[in-house]
Amino acid sequence: MKKAMIVMLLSALAVAGCEKVPLTGRKQLILVPNNDMLAMSFTQYKQFLDTSRVVSTSSGDAEMVTRVGNRVRQAVEQYMNANGFSKRLEGFQWEYHLVQSGQVNAWCMPGGKIVVYSGILPYTQNEAGLATVMAHEVSHAIAEHGNERMSEGLVANGLLQAGQLATGIGTSARSPQTQALFQQAFGVVGPLAYQFGVGLPHSRRQESEADHLGLIFMSMAGYDPNEAITFWTRMAKAGGGKAPAEFMSDHPSDQRRISDLQKLLPEAQKFYSGSRRNS
Ligand SMILES: [Zn+2]
């Protein structure tokens, strides 16, 4: 498809499937029905767990992952329900698992399906560090970054017919092409070798947005937002200027990320104080 045509189609779609990201208010293109996103996500998540070394939920570290996950979840639900975004949480089936792996990584798929790799724990060091990571990943899901990437992919690949604009994308949502886009959008590689976070990197814009939302949500959950700065500084040092894994792909440079987070600290601090008053 010619570039001009894609631009035209994108602007038509921007009207048809335009949504606003919570907190930042950024407009985004969301075309894949939520039900389809969740169905694909739940299937992939289960397959991933079935073929991974999941740490027993009774271990101390796994308990910590669940505890932090629940606190972030409560903060997210409270905010979303109070601010007219409850539709984005429809069908969520939150789940948190710690997986034995050297990878310095974590992710959250649509519907609140979270995995933390044990390899990131030496970097998170404490609950607030882990909350930084988990709130960042949950924010990608809440902001529907995967759906946005797929939607842009559908358009760029010319997989949408004009008629589908009027009716939503309908039956094409579970077509092989759409499934392939899902796998691409979430970095699922190979039939069994699931490697999340190594496919298409999130765009810089999506990363900054997940940082922003993540900082606010961790604060609402009662974690000191200053710990996010400490965590990212630690990651920057460990990576020799470049942080590893999901935290490396196309993330804003560490210095830029840290200074962006510092600018958001006063806003986050208010939510943090609020959460402490309420507890
Ligand atoms: Zn990210």
PDB file of C-alpha atoms and ligand atoms in Angstrom:
ATOM      1  CA  MET A   1       0.000   0.000   0.000  1.00  0.00           C
ATOM      2  CA  LYS A   2       1.243   3.467  -0.856  1.00  0.00           C
ATOM      3  CA  LYS A   3       2.302   5.634   2.045  1.00  0.00           C
ATOM      4  CA  ALA A   4      -0.197   8.387   1.239  1.00  0.00           C
ATOM      5  CA  MET A   5      -2.968   5.833   1.238  1.00  0.00           C
ATOM      6  CA  ILE A   6      -1.908   4.502   4.640  1.00  0.00           C
ATOM      7  CA  VAL A   7      -1.896   8.027   6.039  1.00  0.00           C
ATOM      8  CA  MET A   8      -5.381   8.595   4.654  1.00  0.00           C
ATOM      9  CA  LEU A   9      -6.645   5.337   6.043  1.00  0.00           C
ATOM     10  CA  LEU A  10      -5.029   6.036   9.400  1.00  0.00           C
ATOM     11  CA  SER A  11      -6.762   9.365   9.717  1.00  0.00           C
ATOM     12  CA  ALA A  12     -10.093   7.781   8.780  1.00  0.00           C
ATOM     13  CA  LEU A  13      -9.500   5.132  11.406  1.00  0.00           C
ATOM     14  CA  ALA A  14      -8.436   7.700  13.954  1.00  0.00           C
ATOM     15  CA  VAL A  15     -12.030   8.856  13.880  1.00  0.00           C
ATOM     16  CA  ALA A  16     -13.504   5.336  13.824  1.00  0.00           C
ATOM     17  CA  GLY A  17     -11.426   3.675  16.529  1.00  0.00           C
ATOM     18  CA  CYS A  18     -10.068   6.538  18.544  1.00  0.00           C
ATOM     19  CA  GLU A  19      -9.692   6.169  22.287  1.00  0.00           C
ATOM     20  CA  LYS A  20      -7.980   8.175  25.011  1.00  0.00           C
ATOM     21  CA  VAL A  21      -5.253   6.783  27.242  1.00  0.00           C
ATOM     22  CA  PRO A  22      -6.012   7.150  30.978  1.00  0.00           C
ATOM     23  CA  LEU A  23      -3.978   9.839  32.797  1.00  0.00           C
ATOM     24  CA  THR A  24      -2.088  11.101  29.740  1.00  0.00           C
ATOM     25  CA  GLY A  25      -5.182  11.685  27.579  1.00  0.00           C
ATOM     26  CA  ARG A  26      -3.222  10.774  24.443  1.00  0.00           C
ATOM     27  CA  LYS A  27      -5.428   9.741  21.534  1.00  0.00           C
ATOM     28  CA  GLN A  28      -4.773   6.282  20.164  1.00  0.00           C
ATOM     29  CA  LEU A  29      -6.062   3.893  17.540  1.00  0.00           C
ATOM     30  CA  ILE A  30      -7.841   0.868  19.046  1.00  0.00           C
ATOM     31  CA  LEU A  31      -9.466  -1.468  16.515  1.00  0.00           C
ATOM     32  CA  VAL A  32      -9.233  -5.017  17.811  1.00  0.00           C
ATOM     33  CA  PRO A  33     -12.272  -5.947  19.946  1.00  0.00           C
ATOM     34  CA  ASN A  34     -11.394  -6.433  23.605  1.00  0.00           C
ATOM     35  CA  ASN A  35     -12.871  -9.963  23.633  1.00  0.00           C
ATOM     36  CA  ASP A  36     -10.527 -11.058  20.883  1.00  0.00           C
ATOM     37  CA  MET A  37      -7.512  -9.507  22.584  1.00  0.00           C
ATOM     38  CA  LEU A  38      -8.352 -11.296  25.830  1.00  0.00           C
ATOM     39  CA  ALA A  39      -8.995 -14.659  24.157  1.00  0.00           C
ATOM     40  CA  MET A  40      -5.627 -14.538  22.385  1.00  0.00           C
ATOM     41  CA  SER A  41      -3.853 -13.321  25.512  1.00  0.00           C
ATOM     42  CA  PHE A  42      -5.294 -15.981  27.819  1.00  0.00           C
ATOM     43  CA  THR A  43      -4.378 -18.767  25.391  1.00  0.00           C
ATOM     44  CA  GLN A  44      -0.809 -17.502  24.970  1.00  0.00           C
ATOM     45  CA  TYR A  45      -0.393 -16.973  28.719  1.00  0.00           C
ATOM     46  CA  LYS A  46      -1.481 -20.497  29.533  1.00  0.00           C
ATOM     47  CA  GLN A  47       0.804 -21.952  26.882  1.00  0.00           C
ATOM     48  CA  PHE A  48       3.670 -19.891  28.214  1.00  0.00           C
ATOM     49  CA  LEU A  49       3.126 -21.087  31.789  1.00  0.00           C
ATOM     50  CA  ASP A  50       2.746 -24.708  30.666  1.00  0.00           C
ATOM     51  CA  THR A  51       6.184 -24.571  29.065  1.00  0.00           C
ATOM     52  CA  SER A  52       7.974 -22.501  31.731  1.00  0.00           C
ATOM     53  CA  ARG A  53       9.451 -23.095  35.164  1.00  0.00           C
ATOM     54  CA  VAL A  54       6.816 -21.395  37.286  1.00  0.00           C
ATOM     55  CA  VAL A  55       7.976 -20.776  40.855  1.00  0.00           C
ATOM     56  CA  SER A  56       5.655 -22.258  43.490  1.00  0.00           C
ATOM     57  CA  THR A  57       3.273 -19.628  44.845  1.00  0.00           C
ATOM     58  CA  SER A  58       4.272 -20.604  48.383  1.00  0.00           C
ATOM     59  CA  SER A  59       7.851 -19.373  47.946  1.00  0.00           C
ATOM     60  CA  GLY A  60       8.662 -16.015  49.532  1.00  0.00           C
ATOM     61  CA  ASP A  61       9.564 -14.338  46.246  1.00  0.00           C
ATOM     62  CA  ALA A  62       6.412 -15.563  44.489  1.00  0.00           C
ATOM     63  CA  GLU A  63       4.343 -14.346  47.437  1.00  0.00           C
ATOM     64  CA  MET A  64       5.968 -10.951  47.087  1.00  0.00           C
ATOM     65  CA  VAL A  65       5.077 -10.862  43.367  1.00  0.00           C
ATOM     66  CA  THR A  66       1.446 -11.652  44.232  1.00  0.00           C
ATOM     67  CA  ARG A  67       1.347  -9.102  47.044  1.00  0.00           C
ATOM     68  CA  VAL A  68       2.782  -6.282  44.923  1.00  0.00           C
ATOM     69  CA  GLY A  69       0.572  -7.329  41.994  1.00  0.00           C
ATOM     70  CA  ASN A  70      -2.553  -7.165  44.131  1.00  0.00           C
ATOM     71  CA  ARG A  71      -1.697  -3.734  45.480  1.00  0.00           C
ATOM     72  CA  VAL A  72      -1.020  -2.356  42.003  1.00  0.00           C
ATOM     73  CA  ARG A  73      -4.219  -3.978  40.750  1.00  0.00           C
ATOM     74  CA  GLN A  74      -6.316  -2.374  43.503  1.00  0.00           C
ATOM     75  CA  ALA A  75      -4.858   1.043  42.752  1.00  0.00           C
ATOM     76  CA  VAL A  76      -5.503   0.623  39.027  1.00  0.00           C
ATOM     77  CA  GLU A  77      -9.081  -0.590  39.556  1.00  0.00           C
ATOM     78  CA  GLN A  78      -9.870   2.225  41.944  1.00  0.00           C
ATOM     79  CA  TYR A  79      -8.533   4.874  39.586  1.00  0.00           C
ATOM     80  CA  MET A  80     -10.069   3.422  36.420  1.00  0.00           C
ATOM     81  CA  ASN A  81     -13.511   2.913  37.963  1.00  0.00           C
ATOM     82  CA  ALA A  82     -13.538   6.405  39.459  1.00  0.00           C
ATOM     83  CA  ASN A  83     -12.495   8.079  36.218  1.00  0.00           C
ATOM     84  CA  GLY A  84     -14.725   6.501  33.594  1.00  0.00           C
ATOM     85  CA  PHE A  85     -12.226   3.936  32.318  1.00  0.00           C
ATOM     86  CA  SER A  86     -13.834   0.794  33.759  1.00  0.00           C
ATOM     87  CA  LYS A  87     -14.510  -0.451  30.208  1.00  0.00           C
ATOM     88  CA  ARG A  88     -10.776  -0.973  29.786  1.00  0.00           C
ATOM     89  CA  LEU A  89     -10.784  -3.459  32.662  1.00  0.00           C
ATOM     90  CA  GLU A  90     -13.732  -5.508  31.421  1.00  0.00           C
ATOM     91  CA  GLY A  91     -12.912  -9.212  31.256  1.00  0.00           C
ATOM     92  CA  PHE A  92      -9.634  -8.837  33.157  1.00  0.00           C
ATOM     93  CA  GLN A  93      -8.551 -12.009  34.958  1.00  0.00           C
ATOM     94  CA  TRP A  94      -5.519 -10.821  36.901  1.00  0.00           C
ATOM     95  CA  GLU A  95      -2.787 -13.358  37.458  1.00  0.00           C
ATOM     96  CA  TYR A  96       0.769 -12.983  38.683  1.00  0.00           C
ATOM     97  CA  HIS A  97       3.503 -15.568  38.307  1.00  0.00           C
ATOM     98  CA  LEU A  98       7.178 -15.658  39.052  1.00  0.00           C
ATOM     99  CA  VAL A  99       9.084 -17.689  36.468  1.00  0.00           C
ATOM    100  CA  GLN A 100      12.551 -19.140  37.002  1.00  0.00           C
ATOM    101  CA  SER A 101      14.745 -17.560  34.337  1.00  0.00           C
ATOM    102  CA  GLY A 102      17.960 -15.612  34.041  1.00  0.00           C
ATOM    103  CA  GLN A 103      16.200 -13.011  31.906  1.00  0.00           C
ATOM    104  CA  VAL A 104      16.068  -9.549  33.410  1.00  0.00           C
ATOM    105  CA  ASN A 105      12.478  -9.033  32.399  1.00  0.00           C
ATOM    106  CA  ALA A 106       8.784  -8.890  33.203  1.00  0.00           C
ATOM    107  CA  TRP A 107       5.621  -8.372  31.154  1.00  0.00           C
ATOM    108  CA  CYS A 108       1.879  -8.033  31.362  1.00  0.00           C
ATOM    109  CA  MET A 109      -0.394  -9.242  28.588  1.00  0.00           C
ATOM    110  CA  PRO A 110      -3.942  -7.965  27.977  1.00  0.00           C
ATOM    111  CA  GLY A 111      -6.347  -8.864  30.758  1.00  0.00           C
ATOM    112  CA  GLY A 112      -3.785  -8.556  33.564  1.00  0.00           C
ATOM    113  CA  LYS A 113      -1.696 -11.651  32.797  1.00  0.00           C
ATOM    114  CA  ILE A 114       1.624 -10.912  34.434  1.00  0.00           C
ATOM    115  CA  VAL A 115       4.970 -12.692  34.470  1.00  0.00           C
ATOM    116  CA  VAL A 116       8.032 -11.627  36.432  1.00  0.00           C
ATOM    117  CA  TYR A 117      11.295 -13.430  35.675  1.00  0.00           C
ATOM    118  CA  SER A 118      13.428 -14.289  38.686  1.00  0.00           C
ATOM    119  CA  GLY A 119      16.391 -12.704  36.871  1.00  0.00           C
ATOM    120  CA  ILE A 120      15.028  -9.231  37.544  1.00  0.00           C
ATOM    121  CA  LEU A 121      14.796  -9.652  41.339  1.00  0.00           C
ATOM    122  CA  PRO A 122      18.473  -8.834  41.997  1.00  0.00           C
ATOM    123  CA  TYR A 123      17.779  -5.483  40.311  1.00  0.00           C
ATOM    124  CA  THR A 124      14.423  -4.692  41.922  1.00  0.00           C
ATOM    125  CA  GLN A 125      15.919  -5.580  45.354  1.00  0.00           C
ATOM    126  CA  ASN A 126      12.824  -4.608  47.368  1.00  0.00           C
ATOM    127  CA  GLU A 127       9.042  -4.368  47.051  1.00  0.00           C
ATOM    128  CA  ALA A 128       9.066  -0.790  45.830  1.00  0.00           C
ATOM    129  CA  GLY A 129      11.569  -1.762  43.128  1.00  0.00           C
ATOM    130  CA  LEU A 130       9.343  -4.639  42.086  1.00  0.00           C
ATOM    131  CA  ALA A 131       6.331  -2.312  42.163  1.00  0.00           C
ATOM    132  CA  THR A 132       8.174  -0.006  39.739  1.00  0.00           C
ATOM    133  CA  VAL A 133       8.576  -2.873  37.291  1.00  0.00           C
ATOM    134  CA  MET A 134       5.097  -4.370  37.719  1.00  0.00           C
ATOM    135  CA  ALA A 135       3.292  -1.028  37.569  1.00  0.00           C
ATOM    136  CA  HIS A 136       5.223  -0.195  34.392  1.00  0.00           C
ATOM    137  CA  GLU A 137       4.177  -3.493  32.785  1.00  0.00           C
ATOM    138  CA  VAL A 138       0.557  -3.223  33.960  1.00  0.00           C
ATOM    139  CA  SER A 139       0.500   0.268  32.447  1.00  0.00           C
ATOM    140  CA  HIS A 140       1.353  -1.128  29.013  1.00  0.00           C
ATOM    141  CA  ALA A 141      -1.752  -3.336  29.367  1.00  0.00           C
ATOM    142  CA  ILE A 142      -4.011  -0.595  30.741  1.00  0.00           C
ATOM    143  CA  ALA A 143      -2.937   1.783  27.991  1.00  0.00           C
ATOM    144  CA  GLU A 144      -3.670  -1.033  25.496  1.00  0.00           C
ATOM    145  CA  HIS A 145      -0.319  -0.569  23.811  1.00  0.00           C
ATOM    146  CA  GLY A 146      -0.508  -4.032  22.262  1.00  0.00           C
ATOM    147  CA  ASN A 147      -3.907  -3.395  20.718  1.00  0.00           C
ATOM    148  CA  GLU A 148      -2.634  -0.067  19.418  1.00  0.00           C
ATOM    149  CA  ARG A 149       0.372  -1.744  17.783  1.00  0.00           C
ATOM    150  CA  MET A 150      -1.852  -4.414  16.276  1.00  0.00           C
ATOM    151  CA  SER A 151      -4.308  -1.819  15.030  1.00  0.00           C
ATOM    152  CA  GLU A 152      -1.531   0.108  13.335  1.00  0.00           C
ATOM    153  CA  GLY A 153      -0.202  -3.183  11.985  1.00  0.00           C
ATOM    154  CA  LEU A 154      -3.602  -4.114  10.550  1.00  0.00           C
ATOM    155  CA  VAL A 155      -3.766  -0.828   8.736  1.00  0.00           C
ATOM    156  CA  ALA A 156      -0.175  -0.897   7.533  1.00  0.00           C
ATOM    157  CA  ASN A 157      -0.602  -4.436   6.224  1.00  0.00           C
ATOM    158  CA  GLY A 158      -3.787  -3.504   4.416  1.00  0.00           C
ATOM    159  CA  LEU A 159      -5.696  -6.204   6.280  1.00  0.00           C
ATOM    160  CA  LEU A 160      -8.700  -4.000   6.855  1.00  0.00           C
ATOM    161  CA  GLN A 161     -11.278  -3.633   4.142  1.00  0.00           C
ATOM    162  CA  ALA A 162     -13.272  -0.442   3.852  1.00  0.00           C
ATOM    163  CA  GLY A 163     -16.451  -2.203   4.946  1.00  0.00           C
ATOM    164  CA  GLN A 164     -14.847  -3.384   8.143  1.00  0.00           C
ATOM    165  CA  LEU A 165     -14.384   0.175   9.281  1.00  0.00           C
ATOM    166  CA  ALA A 166     -18.098   0.615   9.676  1.00  0.00           C
ATOM    167  CA  THR A 167     -18.704  -2.649  11.482  1.00  0.00           C
ATOM    168  CA  GLY A 168     -15.543  -2.933  13.527  1.00  0.00           C
ATOM    169  CA  ILE A 169     -13.044  -5.530  12.441  1.00  0.00           C
ATOM    170  CA  GLY A 170     -15.482  -8.380  13.080  1.00  0.00           C
ATOM    171  CA  THR A 171     -14.554 -11.864  12.018  1.00  0.00           C
ATOM    172  CA  SER A 172     -11.086 -10.920  10.832  1.00  0.00           C
ATOM    173  CA  ALA A 173      -9.999 -10.570  14.450  1.00  0.00           C
ATOM    174  CA  ARG A 174      -9.223 -14.262  14.750  1.00  0.00           C
ATOM    175  CA  SER A 175      -7.895 -14.727  11.263  1.00  0.00           C
ATOM    176  CA  PRO A 176      -4.389 -16.174  10.924  1.00  0.00           C
ATOM    177  CA  GLN A 177      -3.069 -12.736   9.943  1.00  0.00           C
ATOM    178  CA  THR A 178      -4.525 -11.127  13.047  1.00  0.00           C
ATOM    179  CA  GLN A 179      -3.120 -13.890  15.230  1.00  0.00           C
ATOM    180  CA  ALA A 180       0.271 -13.371  13.625  1.00  0.00           C
ATOM    181  CA  LEU A 181       0.041  -9.660  14.363  1.00  0.00           C
ATOM    182  CA  PHE A 182      -0.818 -10.431  17.972  1.00  0.00           C
ATOM    183  CA  GLN A 183       2.260 -12.594  18.252  1.00  0.00           C
ATOM    184  CA  GLN A 184       4.340  -9.872  16.674  1.00  0.00           C
ATOM    185  CA  ALA A 185       2.879  -7.149  18.856  1.00  0.00           C
ATOM    186  CA  PHE A 186       3.710  -9.117  21.976  1.00  0.00           C
ATOM    187  CA  GLY A 187       7.001 -10.475  20.765  1.00  0.00           C
ATOM    188  CA  VAL A 188       5.905 -14.094  20.781  1.00  0.00           C
ATOM    189  CA  VAL A 189       8.504 -15.896  18.712  1.00  0.00           C
ATOM    190  CA  GLY A 190       8.284 -19.447  17.393  1.00  0.00           C
ATOM    191  CA  PRO A 191       5.653 -22.084  18.138  1.00  0.00           C
ATOM    192  CA  LEU A 192       7.047 -23.141  21.514  1.00  0.00           C
ATOM    193  CA  ALA A 193       9.931 -20.800  22.141  1.00  0.00           C
ATOM    194  CA  TYR A 194       7.947 -17.989  23.640  1.00  0.00           C
ATOM    195  CA  GLN A 195      10.169 -15.047  24.111  1.00  0.00           C
ATOM    196  CA  PHE A 196       8.260 -12.079  25.245  1.00  0.00           C
ATOM    197  CA  GLY A 197       9.593  -8.628  24.866  1.00  0.00           C
ATOM    198  CA  VAL A 198      12.011  -9.501  22.104  1.00  0.00           C
ATOM    199  CA  GLY A 199       9.674  -8.918  19.163  1.00  0.00           C
ATOM    200  CA  LEU A 200       8.771  -5.470  18.036  1.00  0.00           C
ATOM    201  CA  PRO A 201       9.946  -3.135  20.742  1.00  0.00           C
ATOM    202  CA  HIS A 202       7.428  -0.772  22.251  1.00  0.00           C
ATOM    203  CA  SER A 203       7.768   2.629  20.728  1.00  0.00           C
ATOM    204  CA  ARG A 204       9.577   5.276  22.692  1.00  0.00           C
ATOM    205  CA  ARG A 205       6.267   7.049  23.152  1.00  0.00           C
ATOM    206  CA  GLN A 206       4.675   3.937  24.642  1.00  0.00           C
ATOM    207  CA  GLU A 207       7.645   3.427  26.938  1.00  0.00           C
ATOM    208  CA  SER A 208       7.515   6.972  28.297  1.00  0.00           C
ATOM    209  CA  GLU A 209       3.783   6.591  28.759  1.00  0.00           C
ATOM    210  CA  ALA A 210       4.193   3.305  30.689  1.00  0.00           C
ATOM    211  CA  ASP A 211       6.809   5.041  32.857  1.00  0.00           C
ATOM    212  CA  HIS A 212       4.409   7.897  33.557  1.00  0.00           C
ATOM    213  CA  LEU A 213       1.375   5.710  34.336  1.00  0.00           C
ATOM    214  CA  GLY A 214       3.508   3.220  36.236  1.00  0.00           C
ATOM    215  CA  LEU A 215       4.919   5.926  38.511  1.00  0.00           C
ATOM    216  CA  ILE A 216       1.421   7.182  39.347  1.00  0.00           C
ATOM    217  CA  PHE A 217      -0.051   3.713  39.897  1.00  0.00           C
ATOM    218  CA  MET A 218       2.807   2.560  42.144  1.00  0.00           C
ATOM    219  CA  SER A 219       2.327   5.738  44.193  1.00  0.00           C
ATOM    220  CA  MET A 220      -1.416   5.137  44.451  1.00  0.00           C
ATOM    221  CA  ALA A 221      -0.587   1.594  45.588  1.00  0.00           C
ATOM    222  CA  GLY A 222       1.406   3.075  48.470  1.00  0.00           C
ATOM    223  CA  TYR A 223       4.960   2.676  47.137  1.00  0.00           C
ATOM    224  CA  ASP A 224       7.374   5.589  47.408  1.00  0.00           C
ATOM    225  CA  PRO A 225       7.837   6.964  43.846  1.00  0.00           C
ATOM    226  CA  ASN A 226      11.407   7.973  44.709  1.00  0.00           C
ATOM    227  CA  GLU A 227      12.174   4.257  44.607  1.00  0.00           C
ATOM    228  CA  ALA A 228      11.445   4.270  40.866  1.00  0.00           C
ATOM    229  CA  ILE A 229      14.308   6.711  40.343  1.00  0.00           C
ATOM    230  CA  THR A 230      16.543   4.542  42.528  1.00  0.00           C
ATOM    231  CA  PHE A 231      15.571   1.441  40.550  1.00  0.00           C
ATOM    232  CA  TRP A 232      16.213   2.983  37.131  1.00  0.00           C
ATOM    233  CA  THR A 233      19.524   4.437  38.335  1.00  0.00           C
ATOM    234  CA  ARG A 234      20.505   0.946  39.489  1.00  0.00           C
ATOM    235  CA  MET A 235      19.487  -0.509  36.104  1.00  0.00           C
ATOM    236  CA  ALA A 236      21.456   2.148  34.257  1.00  0.00           C
ATOM    237  CA  LYS A 237      24.589   1.358  36.250  1.00  0.00           C
ATOM    238  CA  ALA A 238      24.149  -2.397  35.801  1.00  0.00           C
ATOM    239  CA  GLY A 239      23.689  -2.058  32.065  1.00  0.00           C
ATOM    240  CA  GLY A 240      26.744   0.142  31.648  1.00  0.00           C
ATOM    241  CA  GLY A 241      24.573   2.943  30.277  1.00  0.00           C
ATOM    242  CA  LYS A 242      22.083   0.515  28.768  1.00  0.00           C
ATOM    243  CA  ALA A 243      19.592  -1.406  30.832  1.00  0.00           C
ATOM    244  CA  PRO A 244      18.956  -5.046  29.910  1.00  0.00           C
ATOM    245  CA  ALA A 245      16.027  -6.849  28.221  1.00  0.00           C
ATOM    246  CA  GLU A 246      12.545  -5.242  27.943  1.00  0.00           C
ATOM    247  CA  PHE A 247      14.244  -2.417  29.639  1.00  0.00           C
ATOM    248  CA  MET A 248      16.680  -2.036  26.764  1.00  0.00           C
ATOM    249  CA  SER A 249      14.924  -2.548  23.410  1.00  0.00           C
ATOM    250  CA  ASP A 250      13.851   0.925  22.392  1.00  0.00           C
ATOM    251  CA  HIS A 251      13.482   2.513  25.740  1.00  0.00           C
ATOM    252  CA  PRO A 252      14.282   6.143  26.240  1.00  0.00           C
ATOM    253  CA  SER A 253      17.918   6.552  27.147  1.00  0.00           C
ATOM    254  CA  ASP A 254      18.428   6.018  30.845  1.00  0.00           C
ATOM    255  CA  GLN A 255      19.327   9.624  31.581  1.00  0.00           C
ATOM    256  CA  ARG A 256      16.321  10.916  29.707  1.00  0.00           C
ATOM    257  CA  ARG A 257      14.032   8.410  31.403  1.00  0.00           C
ATOM    258  CA  ILE A 258      15.323   9.311  34.862  1.00  0.00           C
ATOM    259  CA  SER A 259      14.986  13.053  34.278  1.00  0.00           C
ATOM    260  CA  ASP A 260      11.452  12.545  32.872  1.00  0.00           C
ATOM    261  CA  LEU A 261      10.512  10.575  35.981  1.00  0.00           C
ATOM    262  CA  GLN A 262      11.997  13.262  38.226  1.00  0.00           C
ATOM    263  CA  LYS A 263       9.723  15.841  36.586  1.00  0.00           C
ATOM    264  CA  LEU A 264       6.715  13.645  37.386  1.00  0.00           C
ATOM    265  CA  LEU A 265       7.718  13.122  41.022  1.00  0.00           C
ATOM    266  CA  PRO A 266       5.695  16.018  42.514  1.00  0.00           C
ATOM    267  CA  GLU A 267       2.511  14.700  40.837  1.00  0.00           C
ATOM    268  CA  ALA A 268       3.261  11.134  41.986  1.00  0.00           C
ATOM    269  CA  GLN A 269       4.099  12.321  45.494  1.00  0.00           C
ATOM    270  CA  LYS A 270       0.546  13.634  45.928  1.00  0.00           C
ATOM    271  CA  PHE A 271      -0.911  10.218  45.157  1.00  0.00           C
ATOM    272  CA  TYR A 272       1.627   8.595  47.450  1.00  0.00           C
ATOM    273  CA  SER A 273       0.683  10.875  50.382  1.00  0.00           C
ATOM    274  CA  GLY A 274      -3.012  10.244  49.584  1.00  0.00           C
ATOM    275  CA  SER A 275      -2.518   6.479  49.666  1.00  0.00           C
ATOM    276  CA  ARG A 276      -0.816   6.728  53.057  1.00  0.00           C
ATOM    277  CA  ARG A 277      -3.609   8.817  54.511  1.00  0.00           C
ATOM    278  CA  ASN A 278      -6.145   6.221  53.385  1.00  0.00           C
ATOM    279  CA  SER A 279      -4.299   3.228  54.753  1.00  0.00           C
TER     280      SER A 279
HETATM  281 ZN    ZN B   1       8.085  -1.096  28.828  1.00  0.00          ZN
END
